[in-house]
Short mmCIF file of N, CA and C and ligand atoms in Angstrom, two decimals:
data_model
loop_
_atom_site.label_atom_id
_atom_site.label_comp_id
_atom_site.label_asym_id
_atom_site.label_seq_id
_atom_site.Cartn_x
_atom_site.Cartn_y
_atom_site.Cartn_z
N MET A 29 -24.25 -15.37 116.13
CA MET A 29 -24.00 -15.44 114.67
C MET A 29 -22.53 -15.37 114.35
N PRO A 30 -21.98 -16.39 113.57
CA PRO A 30 -20.62 -16.25 113.15
C PRO A 30 -20.26 -15.04 112.39
N LYS A 31 -19.09 -14.41 112.54
CA LYS A 31 -18.61 -13.19 112.04
C LYS A 31 -17.58 -13.38 110.99
N LEU A 32 -17.36 -12.34 110.16
CA LEU A 32 -16.19 -12.22 109.29
C LEU A 32 -15.43 -11.15 109.91
N ILE A 33 -14.33 -11.40 110.47
CA ILE A 33 -13.34 -10.40 111.02
C ILE A 33 -12.34 -10.11 109.95
N VAL A 34 -12.50 -8.82 109.45
CA VAL A 34 -11.65 -8.55 108.26
C VAL A 34 -10.46 -7.57 108.70
N LEU A 35 -9.22 -7.90 108.48
CA LEU A 35 -8.15 -7.12 108.84
C LEU A 35 -7.54 -6.69 107.58
N SER A 36 -7.40 -5.30 107.37
CA SER A 36 -6.72 -4.91 106.03
C SER A 36 -5.61 -3.82 106.56
N ALA A 37 -4.64 -3.73 105.80
CA ALA A 37 -3.48 -2.95 106.27
C ALA A 37 -2.54 -2.68 104.99
N PRO A 38 -1.80 -1.72 104.94
CA PRO A 38 -0.70 -1.59 104.03
C PRO A 38 0.28 -2.64 104.44
N SER A 39 1.15 -3.30 103.56
CA SER A 39 1.99 -4.33 104.00
C SER A 39 3.17 -3.80 104.78
N GLY A 40 3.48 -4.34 105.81
CA GLY A 40 4.50 -3.90 106.71
C GLY A 40 3.90 -3.03 107.86
N ALA A 41 2.53 -3.09 108.03
CA ALA A 41 1.87 -2.40 109.11
C ALA A 41 1.85 -3.29 110.28
N GLY A 42 2.21 -4.43 110.10
CA GLY A 42 2.11 -5.37 111.30
C GLY A 42 0.83 -6.30 111.41
N LYS A 43 0.29 -6.48 110.41
CA LYS A 43 -1.04 -7.22 110.33
C LYS A 43 -0.81 -8.69 110.51
N THR A 44 0.30 -9.22 109.94
CA THR A 44 0.43 -10.65 110.09
C THR A 44 0.80 -11.04 111.48
N THR A 45 1.60 -10.31 112.13
CA THR A 45 1.74 -10.58 113.73
C THR A 45 0.57 -10.44 114.49
N LEU A 46 -0.40 -9.52 114.20
CA LEU A 46 -1.63 -9.36 114.86
C LEU A 46 -2.51 -10.49 114.55
N CYS A 47 -2.61 -10.99 113.31
CA CYS A 47 -3.34 -12.14 112.91
C CYS A 47 -3.05 -13.40 113.64
N LEU A 48 -1.65 -13.69 113.76
CA LEU A 48 -1.18 -14.90 114.40
C LEU A 48 -1.49 -14.79 115.86
N LYS A 49 -1.41 -13.62 116.57
CA LYS A 49 -1.76 -13.58 117.99
C LYS A 49 -3.19 -13.79 118.08
N LEU A 50 -4.03 -13.25 117.25
CA LEU A 50 -5.54 -13.44 117.33
C LEU A 50 -5.87 -14.89 117.18
N LEU A 51 -5.20 -15.56 116.33
CA LEU A 51 -5.51 -17.05 116.20
C LEU A 51 -5.30 -17.95 117.33
N ARG A 52 -4.11 -17.37 118.06
CA ARG A 52 -3.77 -18.09 119.28
C ARG A 52 -4.71 -17.92 120.41
N ASP A 53 -5.34 -16.57 120.51
CA ASP A 53 -6.03 -16.21 121.63
C ASP A 53 -7.45 -16.40 121.40
N PHE A 54 -8.01 -16.61 120.27
CA PHE A 54 -9.35 -16.76 119.98
C PHE A 54 -9.61 -17.90 119.17
N PRO A 55 -9.92 -19.16 119.91
CA PRO A 55 -9.99 -20.37 119.43
C PRO A 55 -11.19 -20.49 118.39
N GLN A 56 -12.19 -19.62 118.58
CA GLN A 56 -13.31 -19.69 117.87
C GLN A 56 -13.12 -19.02 116.33
N LEU A 57 -11.92 -18.50 116.14
CA LEU A 57 -11.65 -17.94 114.92
C LEU A 57 -10.76 -18.86 114.04
N GLU A 58 -11.29 -18.97 112.78
CA GLU A 58 -10.62 -19.77 111.76
C GLU A 58 -10.04 -18.92 110.78
N LEU A 59 -8.74 -19.02 110.43
CA LEU A 59 -8.09 -18.19 109.33
C LEU A 59 -8.64 -18.68 107.91
N SER A 60 -8.88 -17.60 107.21
CA SER A 60 -9.37 -17.84 105.82
C SER A 60 -7.99 -18.00 104.90
N ILE A 61 -7.90 -19.09 104.23
CA ILE A 61 -6.63 -19.30 103.50
C ILE A 61 -7.09 -18.70 102.01
N SER A 62 -6.47 -17.71 101.61
CA SER A 62 -6.83 -17.09 100.18
C SER A 62 -6.27 -17.90 99.03
N THR A 63 -6.73 -17.57 97.99
CA THR A 63 -6.22 -18.14 96.66
C THR A 63 -5.50 -16.99 96.01
N THR A 64 -4.19 -17.24 95.38
CA THR A 64 -3.46 -16.27 94.72
C THR A 64 -2.60 -16.72 93.61
N THR A 65 -2.39 -15.79 92.83
CA THR A 65 -1.56 -16.13 91.60
C THR A 65 -0.13 -15.69 91.90
N ARG A 66 0.09 -14.97 92.97
CA ARG A 66 1.65 -14.66 93.07
C ARG A 66 2.40 -15.96 93.51
N ALA A 67 3.74 -15.96 93.31
CA ALA A 67 4.63 -17.02 93.61
C ALA A 67 4.84 -17.00 95.16
N PRO A 68 5.05 -18.25 95.72
CA PRO A 68 5.36 -18.43 97.09
C PRO A 68 6.58 -17.54 97.36
N ARG A 69 6.63 -17.03 98.66
CA ARG A 69 7.85 -16.28 99.16
C ARG A 69 8.54 -17.01 100.27
N GLY A 70 9.82 -17.15 100.37
CA GLY A 70 10.48 -17.69 101.51
C GLY A 70 10.02 -19.13 101.77
N LEU A 71 9.49 -19.35 103.02
CA LEU A 71 9.10 -20.66 103.49
C LEU A 71 7.51 -20.86 103.20
N GLU A 72 6.95 -20.14 102.45
CA GLU A 72 5.49 -20.19 102.33
C GLU A 72 5.06 -21.64 101.75
N LYS A 73 4.18 -22.19 102.10
CA LYS A 73 3.67 -23.42 101.69
C LYS A 73 2.18 -23.34 101.15
N GLY A 74 1.97 -23.96 100.01
CA GLY A 74 0.57 -24.18 99.36
C GLY A 74 -0.30 -24.87 100.37
N GLY A 75 -1.59 -24.25 100.40
CA GLY A 75 -2.51 -24.94 101.31
C GLY A 75 -2.48 -24.42 102.76
N VAL A 76 -1.43 -23.69 103.02
CA VAL A 76 -1.10 -23.31 104.45
C VAL A 76 -1.21 -21.76 104.41
N ASP A 77 -0.24 -21.13 103.64
CA ASP A 77 -0.24 -19.73 103.56
C ASP A 77 -1.20 -19.27 102.62
N TYR A 78 -1.27 -19.74 101.50
CA TYR A 78 -2.16 -19.53 100.24
C TYR A 78 -2.53 -20.66 99.52
N HIS A 79 -3.49 -20.77 98.70
CA HIS A 79 -3.50 -21.81 97.55
C HIS A 79 -2.97 -21.04 96.45
N PHE A 80 -1.70 -21.47 95.99
CA PHE A 80 -1.06 -20.77 94.90
C PHE A 80 -1.53 -21.48 93.68
N VAL A 81 -2.04 -20.68 92.78
CA VAL A 81 -2.66 -21.10 91.39
C VAL A 81 -2.18 -20.25 90.26
N THR A 82 -2.40 -20.80 89.10
CA THR A 82 -2.14 -20.04 87.87
C THR A 82 -3.10 -18.94 87.58
N GLN A 83 -2.79 -18.07 86.67
CA GLN A 83 -3.77 -17.00 86.38
C GLN A 83 -5.08 -17.67 85.61
N ASP A 84 -4.77 -18.62 84.81
CA ASP A 84 -5.79 -19.28 84.13
C ASP A 84 -6.79 -19.92 85.06
N HIS A 85 -6.32 -20.58 86.02
CA HIS A 85 -7.05 -21.41 87.13
C HIS A 85 -7.91 -20.25 87.74
N PHE A 86 -7.23 -19.06 88.24
CA PHE A 86 -7.86 -18.02 88.94
C PHE A 86 -9.05 -17.56 88.13
N LYS A 87 -8.79 -17.28 86.97
CA LYS A 87 -9.76 -16.68 86.03
C LYS A 87 -11.03 -17.64 85.86
N ALA A 88 -10.69 -18.89 85.81
CA ALA A 88 -11.74 -19.98 85.61
C ALA A 88 -12.67 -19.92 86.82
N GLN A 89 -12.00 -19.71 88.07
CA GLN A 89 -12.71 -19.64 89.28
C GLN A 89 -13.57 -18.40 89.40
N ILE A 90 -13.17 -17.31 88.83
CA ILE A 90 -13.87 -16.06 88.79
C ILE A 90 -15.13 -16.24 87.90
N ALA A 91 -14.95 -16.95 86.69
CA ALA A 91 -16.03 -17.17 85.87
C ALA A 91 -17.07 -18.11 86.46
N ALA A 92 -16.58 -18.92 87.18
CA ALA A 92 -17.43 -19.98 87.89
C ALA A 92 -18.23 -19.43 89.08
N ASN A 93 -17.91 -18.11 89.20
CA ASN A 93 -18.52 -17.45 90.50
C ASN A 93 -18.11 -17.99 91.89
N ARG A 94 -16.88 -18.59 91.88
CA ARG A 94 -16.50 -19.35 93.15
C ARG A 94 -15.86 -18.42 94.25
N PHE A 95 -15.74 -17.13 93.99
CA PHE A 95 -15.00 -16.22 94.82
C PHE A 95 -16.03 -15.31 95.50
N ALA A 96 -16.10 -15.21 97.06
CA ALA A 96 -16.89 -14.25 97.69
C ALA A 96 -16.36 -12.93 97.39
N GLU A 97 -15.05 -12.69 97.18
CA GLU A 97 -14.40 -11.45 96.77
C GLU A 97 -13.08 -11.82 96.15
N TRP A 98 -12.70 -10.92 95.24
CA TRP A 98 -11.27 -11.14 94.59
C TRP A 98 -10.87 -9.70 94.16
N ALA A 99 -9.54 -9.45 94.06
CA ALA A 99 -9.01 -8.27 93.72
C ALA A 99 -7.61 -8.44 93.13
N LEU A 100 -7.18 -7.50 92.40
CA LEU A 100 -5.92 -7.39 91.79
C LEU A 100 -4.99 -6.46 92.58
N VAL A 101 -3.97 -7.15 93.29
CA VAL A 101 -3.29 -6.37 94.36
C VAL A 101 -1.79 -6.45 93.97
N HIS A 102 -0.91 -5.39 93.72
CA HIS A 102 0.40 -5.37 93.33
C HIS A 102 0.54 -6.17 92.14
N GLY A 103 -0.32 -6.19 91.16
CA GLY A 103 -0.13 -6.96 89.87
C GLY A 103 -0.41 -8.47 90.02
N ASN A 104 -0.91 -9.08 91.11
CA ASN A 104 -1.37 -10.44 91.31
C ASN A 104 -2.80 -10.51 91.79
N TYR A 105 -3.37 -11.53 91.39
CA TYR A 105 -4.77 -11.75 91.78
C TYR A 105 -4.82 -12.49 93.24
N TYR A 106 -5.80 -12.10 94.07
CA TYR A 106 -6.00 -12.76 95.37
C TYR A 106 -7.44 -12.73 95.61
N GLY A 107 -8.01 -13.77 96.18
CA GLY A 107 -9.34 -13.95 96.31
C GLY A 107 -9.80 -14.90 97.56
N THR A 108 -10.95 -14.61 98.01
CA THR A 108 -11.44 -15.59 99.14
C THR A 108 -12.53 -16.46 98.45
N SER A 109 -12.39 -17.77 98.62
CA SER A 109 -13.33 -18.62 97.92
C SER A 109 -14.60 -18.66 98.89
N LYS A 110 -15.74 -18.81 98.10
CA LYS A 110 -16.97 -18.89 98.95
C LYS A 110 -17.05 -20.21 99.74
N ASP A 111 -16.22 -21.19 99.33
CA ASP A 111 -16.14 -22.57 100.09
C ASP A 111 -15.66 -22.32 101.45
N VAL A 112 -14.60 -21.45 101.56
CA VAL A 112 -14.00 -21.21 102.92
C VAL A 112 -15.10 -20.56 103.87
N ILE A 113 -15.71 -19.59 103.35
CA ILE A 113 -16.77 -18.96 104.28
C ILE A 113 -17.91 -20.02 104.47
N GLU A 114 -18.43 -20.67 103.45
CA GLU A 114 -19.63 -21.60 103.72
C GLU A 114 -19.18 -22.71 104.72
N SER A 115 -18.01 -23.16 104.52
CA SER A 115 -17.76 -24.39 105.49
C SER A 115 -17.52 -23.97 106.90
N ALA A 116 -16.92 -22.70 107.08
CA ALA A 116 -16.68 -22.32 108.50
C ALA A 116 -18.07 -21.93 109.05
N PHE A 117 -18.93 -21.22 108.34
CA PHE A 117 -20.17 -20.82 108.92
C PHE A 117 -20.98 -21.96 109.30
N GLY A 118 -20.86 -23.01 108.43
CA GLY A 118 -21.63 -24.36 108.57
C GLY A 118 -21.15 -24.99 109.93
N ALA A 119 -19.98 -24.76 110.21
CA ALA A 119 -19.42 -25.35 111.51
C ALA A 119 -19.65 -24.37 112.68
N GLY A 120 -20.37 -23.15 112.56
CA GLY A 120 -20.54 -22.31 113.50
C GLY A 120 -19.25 -21.52 113.86
N LYS A 121 -18.31 -21.46 112.91
CA LYS A 121 -17.01 -20.78 113.34
C LYS A 121 -17.01 -19.31 112.72
N SER A 122 -16.42 -18.46 113.39
CA SER A 122 -16.10 -17.00 112.73
C SER A 122 -14.77 -17.18 111.96
N ILE A 123 -14.59 -16.35 111.15
CA ILE A 123 -13.44 -16.34 110.13
C ILE A 123 -12.60 -15.09 110.27
N LEU A 124 -11.31 -15.19 110.36
CA LEU A 124 -10.36 -14.09 110.31
C LEU A 124 -9.79 -13.98 108.88
N LEU A 125 -9.96 -12.86 108.31
CA LEU A 125 -9.50 -12.63 106.88
C LEU A 125 -8.42 -11.44 106.86
N ASP A 126 -7.35 -11.77 106.23
CA ASP A 126 -6.36 -10.78 105.93
C ASP A 126 -6.31 -10.47 104.46
N ILE A 127 -7.10 -9.46 104.20
CA ILE A 127 -7.37 -8.97 102.85
C ILE A 127 -7.07 -7.53 102.52
N ASP A 128 -7.14 -7.31 101.24
CA ASP A 128 -6.79 -5.82 100.97
C ASP A 128 -8.05 -4.95 101.00
N VAL A 129 -8.07 -3.64 100.92
CA VAL A 129 -9.06 -2.70 101.16
C VAL A 129 -10.17 -2.97 100.11
N GLN A 130 -9.77 -3.45 98.92
CA GLN A 130 -10.88 -3.58 97.77
C GLN A 130 -11.74 -4.86 98.25
N GLY A 131 -10.90 -5.80 98.73
CA GLY A 131 -11.66 -7.08 99.15
C GLY A 131 -12.47 -6.79 100.34
N ALA A 132 -12.03 -5.96 101.36
CA ALA A 132 -12.86 -5.71 102.50
C ALA A 132 -14.12 -5.12 102.14
N ALA A 133 -14.07 -4.16 101.19
CA ALA A 133 -15.30 -3.40 100.73
C ALA A 133 -16.20 -4.26 100.14
N SER A 134 -15.75 -5.19 99.25
CA SER A 134 -16.56 -6.16 98.65
C SER A 134 -17.37 -7.09 99.65
N LEU A 135 -16.62 -7.60 100.55
CA LEU A 135 -17.08 -8.50 101.66
C LEU A 135 -18.27 -7.83 102.46
N LYS A 136 -17.96 -6.49 102.72
CA LYS A 136 -18.91 -5.68 103.62
C LYS A 136 -20.28 -5.57 102.85
N LYS A 137 -20.11 -5.36 101.57
CA LYS A 137 -21.46 -5.36 100.65
C LYS A 137 -22.12 -6.76 100.70
N ALA A 138 -21.27 -7.77 100.44
CA ALA A 138 -21.89 -9.12 100.35
C ALA A 138 -22.42 -9.67 101.69
N TYR A 139 -21.74 -9.33 102.79
CA TYR A 139 -22.06 -9.83 104.10
C TYR A 139 -22.20 -8.60 105.08
N PRO A 140 -23.19 -7.76 104.90
CA PRO A 140 -23.25 -6.55 105.75
C PRO A 140 -23.54 -6.85 107.30
N GLN A 141 -24.08 -8.03 107.42
CA GLN A 141 -24.45 -8.28 108.90
C GLN A 141 -23.30 -8.98 109.58
N GLU A 142 -22.58 -9.71 108.90
CA GLU A 142 -21.60 -10.51 109.48
C GLU A 142 -20.15 -9.96 109.58
N CYS A 143 -19.97 -9.01 108.62
CA CYS A 143 -18.65 -8.38 108.52
C CYS A 143 -18.26 -7.31 109.33
N VAL A 144 -17.13 -7.52 110.21
CA VAL A 144 -16.70 -6.41 111.03
C VAL A 144 -15.27 -6.08 110.51
N SER A 145 -15.09 -5.01 109.99
CA SER A 145 -13.70 -4.55 109.39
C SER A 145 -12.91 -3.64 110.06
N PHE A 146 -11.58 -4.07 110.08
CA PHE A 146 -10.49 -3.21 110.83
C PHE A 146 -9.31 -2.84 109.87
N PHE A 147 -9.15 -1.40 109.79
CA PHE A 147 -7.99 -1.03 109.17
C PHE A 147 -6.91 -0.98 110.05
N ILE A 148 -5.79 -1.54 109.86
CA ILE A 148 -4.48 -1.53 110.77
C ILE A 148 -3.58 -0.49 110.16
N SER A 149 -3.31 0.62 110.74
CA SER A 149 -2.62 1.78 110.17
C SER A 149 -1.25 1.86 110.75
N PRO A 150 -0.15 1.94 109.81
CA PRO A 150 1.12 2.13 110.61
C PRO A 150 1.09 3.66 111.08
N PRO A 151 2.04 3.83 112.11
CA PRO A 151 1.97 5.34 112.67
C PRO A 151 2.26 6.25 111.44
N SER A 152 3.15 6.00 110.50
CA SER A 152 3.48 6.91 109.36
C SER A 152 4.09 6.06 108.34
N LEU A 153 4.16 6.84 107.05
CA LEU A 153 4.61 6.11 105.88
C LEU A 153 6.13 5.93 106.01
N VAL A 154 6.77 6.76 106.91
CA VAL A 154 8.26 6.75 107.05
C VAL A 154 8.45 5.32 107.87
N VAL A 155 7.65 5.11 108.86
CA VAL A 155 7.81 3.86 109.67
C VAL A 155 7.53 2.75 108.82
N LEU A 156 6.51 2.79 108.03
CA LEU A 156 6.19 1.76 106.98
C LEU A 156 7.34 1.32 106.12
N GLU A 157 7.98 2.32 105.58
CA GLU A 157 9.00 2.05 104.71
C GLU A 157 10.21 1.33 105.32
N GLN A 158 10.53 1.86 106.68
CA GLN A 158 11.57 1.23 107.47
C GLN A 158 11.20 -0.29 107.66
N ARG A 159 9.98 -0.60 108.05
CA ARG A 159 9.53 -1.91 108.31
C ARG A 159 9.70 -2.80 107.12
N LEU A 160 9.26 -2.34 105.91
CA LEU A 160 9.29 -3.20 104.78
C LEU A 160 10.86 -3.48 104.35
N ARG A 161 11.72 -2.40 104.55
CA ARG A 161 13.06 -2.72 104.28
C ARG A 161 13.85 -3.81 105.24
N SER A 162 13.37 -3.66 106.44
CA SER A 162 13.99 -4.43 107.48
C SER A 162 13.51 -6.00 107.21
N ARG A 163 12.36 -6.05 106.71
CA ARG A 163 11.83 -7.36 106.52
C ARG A 163 12.66 -8.20 105.53
N GLY A 164 13.32 -7.54 104.63
CA GLY A 164 14.34 -8.11 103.71
C GLY A 164 13.87 -9.22 102.80
N THR A 165 12.42 -9.34 102.54
CA THR A 165 12.03 -10.28 101.68
C THR A 165 11.51 -9.70 100.24
N ASP A 166 11.48 -8.40 100.11
CA ASP A 166 11.04 -7.74 98.87
C ASP A 166 12.08 -7.04 98.15
N SER A 167 11.91 -7.01 96.73
CA SER A 167 12.88 -6.39 95.93
C SER A 167 12.52 -4.85 95.99
N GLU A 168 13.45 -4.06 95.51
CA GLU A 168 13.31 -2.57 95.58
C GLU A 168 11.87 -2.22 94.77
N GLU A 169 11.84 -2.94 93.68
CA GLU A 169 10.55 -2.52 92.78
C GLU A 169 9.37 -2.90 93.64
N SER A 170 9.34 -4.08 94.15
CA SER A 170 8.15 -4.43 94.99
C SER A 170 7.95 -3.55 96.27
N ILE A 171 9.04 -2.96 96.79
CA ILE A 171 8.83 -2.12 97.96
C ILE A 171 8.26 -0.80 97.43
N GLN A 172 8.69 -0.27 96.39
CA GLN A 172 8.14 0.97 95.76
C GLN A 172 6.58 0.76 95.34
N LYS A 173 6.34 -0.43 94.84
CA LYS A 173 4.87 -0.67 94.46
C LYS A 173 4.03 -0.73 95.74
N ARG A 174 4.59 -1.27 96.78
CA ARG A 174 3.86 -1.58 97.98
C ARG A 174 3.67 -0.13 98.72
N LEU A 175 4.67 0.60 98.53
CA LEU A 175 4.59 2.06 99.40
C LEU A 175 3.51 2.87 98.61
N ASN A 176 3.53 2.83 97.24
CA ASN A 176 2.54 3.64 96.49
C ASN A 176 1.16 3.14 96.81
N ASN A 177 1.00 1.83 96.74
CA ASN A 177 -0.29 1.21 97.18
C ASN A 177 -0.73 1.56 98.61
N SER A 178 0.21 1.80 99.44
CA SER A 178 -0.18 2.03 100.86
C SER A 178 -0.83 3.51 101.03
N ARG A 179 -0.11 4.44 100.36
CA ARG A 179 -0.66 5.66 100.19
C ARG A 179 -2.15 5.73 99.87
N GLU A 180 -2.46 5.02 98.82
CA GLU A 180 -3.90 4.88 98.41
C GLU A 180 -4.73 4.22 99.44
N GLU A 181 -4.26 3.17 99.94
CA GLU A 181 -4.90 2.23 100.92
C GLU A 181 -5.39 3.16 102.14
N MET A 182 -4.31 3.88 102.64
CA MET A 182 -4.47 4.75 103.90
C MET A 182 -5.53 5.69 103.80
N ALA A 183 -5.79 6.15 102.36
CA ALA A 183 -6.79 7.15 102.18
C ALA A 183 -8.11 6.60 102.32
N ARG A 184 -8.23 5.22 102.44
CA ARG A 184 -9.51 4.56 102.41
C ARG A 184 -9.84 4.08 103.84
N ALA A 185 -9.11 4.34 104.82
CA ALA A 185 -9.28 4.01 106.16
C ALA A 185 -10.75 4.21 106.77
N ALA A 186 -11.31 5.36 106.16
CA ALA A 186 -12.72 5.73 106.74
C ALA A 186 -13.73 4.86 106.20
N ASP A 187 -13.38 3.97 105.27
CA ASP A 187 -14.48 2.97 104.91
C ASP A 187 -14.61 1.75 105.83
N PHE A 188 -13.76 1.70 106.78
CA PHE A 188 -13.81 0.53 107.73
C PHE A 188 -14.56 0.90 109.02
N ASP A 189 -15.03 -0.27 109.76
CA ASP A 189 -15.72 -0.07 110.98
C ASP A 189 -14.74 0.45 111.99
N HIS A 190 -13.46 0.07 112.07
CA HIS A 190 -12.56 0.64 113.03
C HIS A 190 -11.11 0.92 112.43
N THR A 191 -10.60 1.81 112.90
CA THR A 191 -9.04 1.86 112.50
C THR A 191 -8.23 1.71 113.87
N ILE A 192 -7.29 0.81 113.73
CA ILE A 192 -6.20 0.65 114.93
C ILE A 192 -4.92 1.16 114.49
N VAL A 193 -4.27 2.04 115.11
CA VAL A 193 -3.01 2.48 114.77
C VAL A 193 -2.02 1.55 115.54
N ASN A 194 -1.17 0.86 114.64
CA ASN A 194 -0.14 0.01 115.20
C ASN A 194 1.12 0.82 115.63
N ASP A 195 0.94 1.56 116.59
CA ASP A 195 2.22 2.38 117.03
C ASP A 195 3.01 1.53 118.01
N GLU A 196 2.38 0.80 118.76
CA GLU A 196 3.05 -0.05 119.72
C GLU A 196 2.29 -1.33 119.82
N LEU A 197 2.89 -2.43 119.55
CA LEU A 197 2.25 -3.80 119.27
C LEU A 197 1.33 -4.18 120.55
N ASP A 198 1.73 -4.19 121.60
CA ASP A 198 0.90 -4.59 122.76
C ASP A 198 -0.27 -3.82 123.04
N ARG A 199 -0.09 -2.50 122.79
CA ARG A 199 -1.32 -1.57 122.95
C ARG A 199 -2.20 -1.78 121.87
N ALA A 200 -1.75 -1.87 120.52
CA ALA A 200 -2.54 -2.02 119.42
C ALA A 200 -3.38 -3.29 119.40
N TYR A 201 -2.67 -4.33 120.00
CA TYR A 201 -3.35 -5.70 120.04
C TYR A 201 -4.48 -5.65 121.09
N SER A 202 -4.29 -4.98 122.30
CA SER A 202 -5.22 -5.01 123.22
C SER A 202 -6.48 -4.21 122.79
N GLU A 203 -6.21 -3.25 121.95
CA GLU A 203 -7.37 -2.54 121.50
C GLU A 203 -8.12 -3.35 120.50
N LEU A 204 -7.42 -4.13 119.69
CA LEU A 204 -8.02 -4.94 118.68
C LEU A 204 -8.73 -6.05 119.50
N CYS A 205 -8.21 -6.73 120.48
CA CYS A 205 -8.89 -7.77 121.12
C CYS A 205 -10.29 -7.27 121.82
N SER A 206 -10.13 -6.13 122.43
CA SER A 206 -11.50 -5.65 122.97
C SER A 206 -12.49 -5.41 122.01
N ARG A 207 -12.16 -4.96 120.73
CA ARG A 207 -13.19 -4.58 119.77
C ARG A 207 -13.73 -6.20 119.23
N ILE A 208 -12.77 -7.02 119.16
CA ILE A 208 -13.23 -8.30 118.61
C ILE A 208 -14.19 -9.07 119.63
N ASP A 209 -13.76 -8.93 120.93
CA ASP A 209 -14.51 -9.42 122.02
C ASP A 209 -16.02 -8.95 121.89
N SER A 210 -16.10 -7.77 121.67
CA SER A 210 -17.55 -7.18 121.60
C SER A 210 -18.37 -7.64 120.37
N ALA A 211 -17.46 -7.76 119.24
CA ALA A 211 -18.12 -8.21 117.88
C ALA A 211 -18.52 -9.73 118.04
N LEU A 212 -17.66 -10.40 118.73
CA LEU A 212 -18.01 -11.95 118.84
C LEU A 212 -18.95 -12.15 119.99
N GLY A 213 -19.08 -11.08 120.81
CA GLY A 213 -20.04 -11.30 121.99
C GLY A 213 -19.36 -12.34 122.96
N ALA A 214 -18.06 -12.47 123.13
CA ALA A 214 -17.36 -13.36 124.01
C ALA A 214 -16.13 -12.74 124.49
N PHE A 215 -15.66 -13.42 125.53
CA PHE A 215 -14.25 -12.96 126.12
C PHE A 215 -13.19 -14.08 125.89
N HIS A 216 -12.12 -13.71 125.52
CA HIS A 216 -11.01 -14.66 125.33
C HIS A 216 -10.22 -14.85 126.57
N GLY A 217 -9.42 -16.05 126.69
CA GLY A 217 -8.60 -16.30 127.71
C GLY A 217 -7.79 -15.32 128.35
P1 5GP B 305 1.03 -10.60 100.34
O1 5GP B 305 1.54 -10.82 98.79
O2 5GP B 305 2.05 -9.62 100.98
O3 5GP B 305 0.81 -11.97 101.01
O4 5GP B 305 -0.37 -9.92 100.22
C1 5GP B 305 -0.53 -8.67 99.48
C2 5GP B 305 -1.89 -8.03 99.78
O5 5GP B 305 -2.94 -9.01 99.32
C3 5GP B 305 -2.18 -7.92 101.32
O6 5GP B 305 -2.77 -6.64 101.49
C4 5GP B 305 -3.16 -8.95 101.69
O7 5GP B 305 -4.08 -8.70 102.81
C5 5GP B 305 -3.94 -9.11 100.31
N1 5GP B 305 -4.79 -10.35 100.36
C6 5GP B 305 -4.29 -11.56 100.71
N2 5GP B 305 -5.29 -12.47 100.41
C7 5GP B 305 -6.24 -11.72 99.82
C8 5GP B 305 -7.57 -12.07 99.40
O8 5GP B 305 -8.16 -13.28 99.40
N3 5GP B 305 -8.32 -11.17 98.72
C9 5GP B 305 -7.95 -9.84 98.76
N4 5GP B 305 -8.80 -8.90 98.13
N5 5GP B 305 -6.68 -9.39 99.21
C10 5GP B 305 -5.90 -10.40 99.75
#
């Protein structure tokens, strides 16, 4: 049965790196491209990193019941469209989702059989702050917003099927891989 592999983490916990490695090593996983009202950052491209839309467009999609889950994160809307899940499942593919803790909880409710959720935790909030600052892409205000959010998100780690502490990338990745291997019932290269 195709699965929804959900990764949630405070921003700066190393989730993006882990997702990229998973997509390289698990060809049976397809990345879910979310829809968002936030503006593109750096080299981000529409249709690749996100589908970037206006608030009006996003709200119309909510009203039309086109989202499997959606949430307001750091003041912007983010959502997973049902089309993404239906077309991947139709092709027998499992999906990798990089979504926030609210979205993870909604998907678990909507797809209890298919959803396998992972909370990627930074070793500490101090390390998280250092990582956010060294990334150099966020304003001070955005960093503070993200740190506050992270405190709340870390309190919800217990809602997830698994917590992976990203203390050391290779170790965290191999723990994640073996969990996903058992969830998908297959072994990767
Ligand atoms: P960023 O703006 O840094 O790309 O993402 C901010 C947060 O929104 C991250 O925690 C990311 O996982 C989350 N996010 C991205 N796409 C979705 C989505 O489709 N649904 C939900 N609920 N959260 C999302």
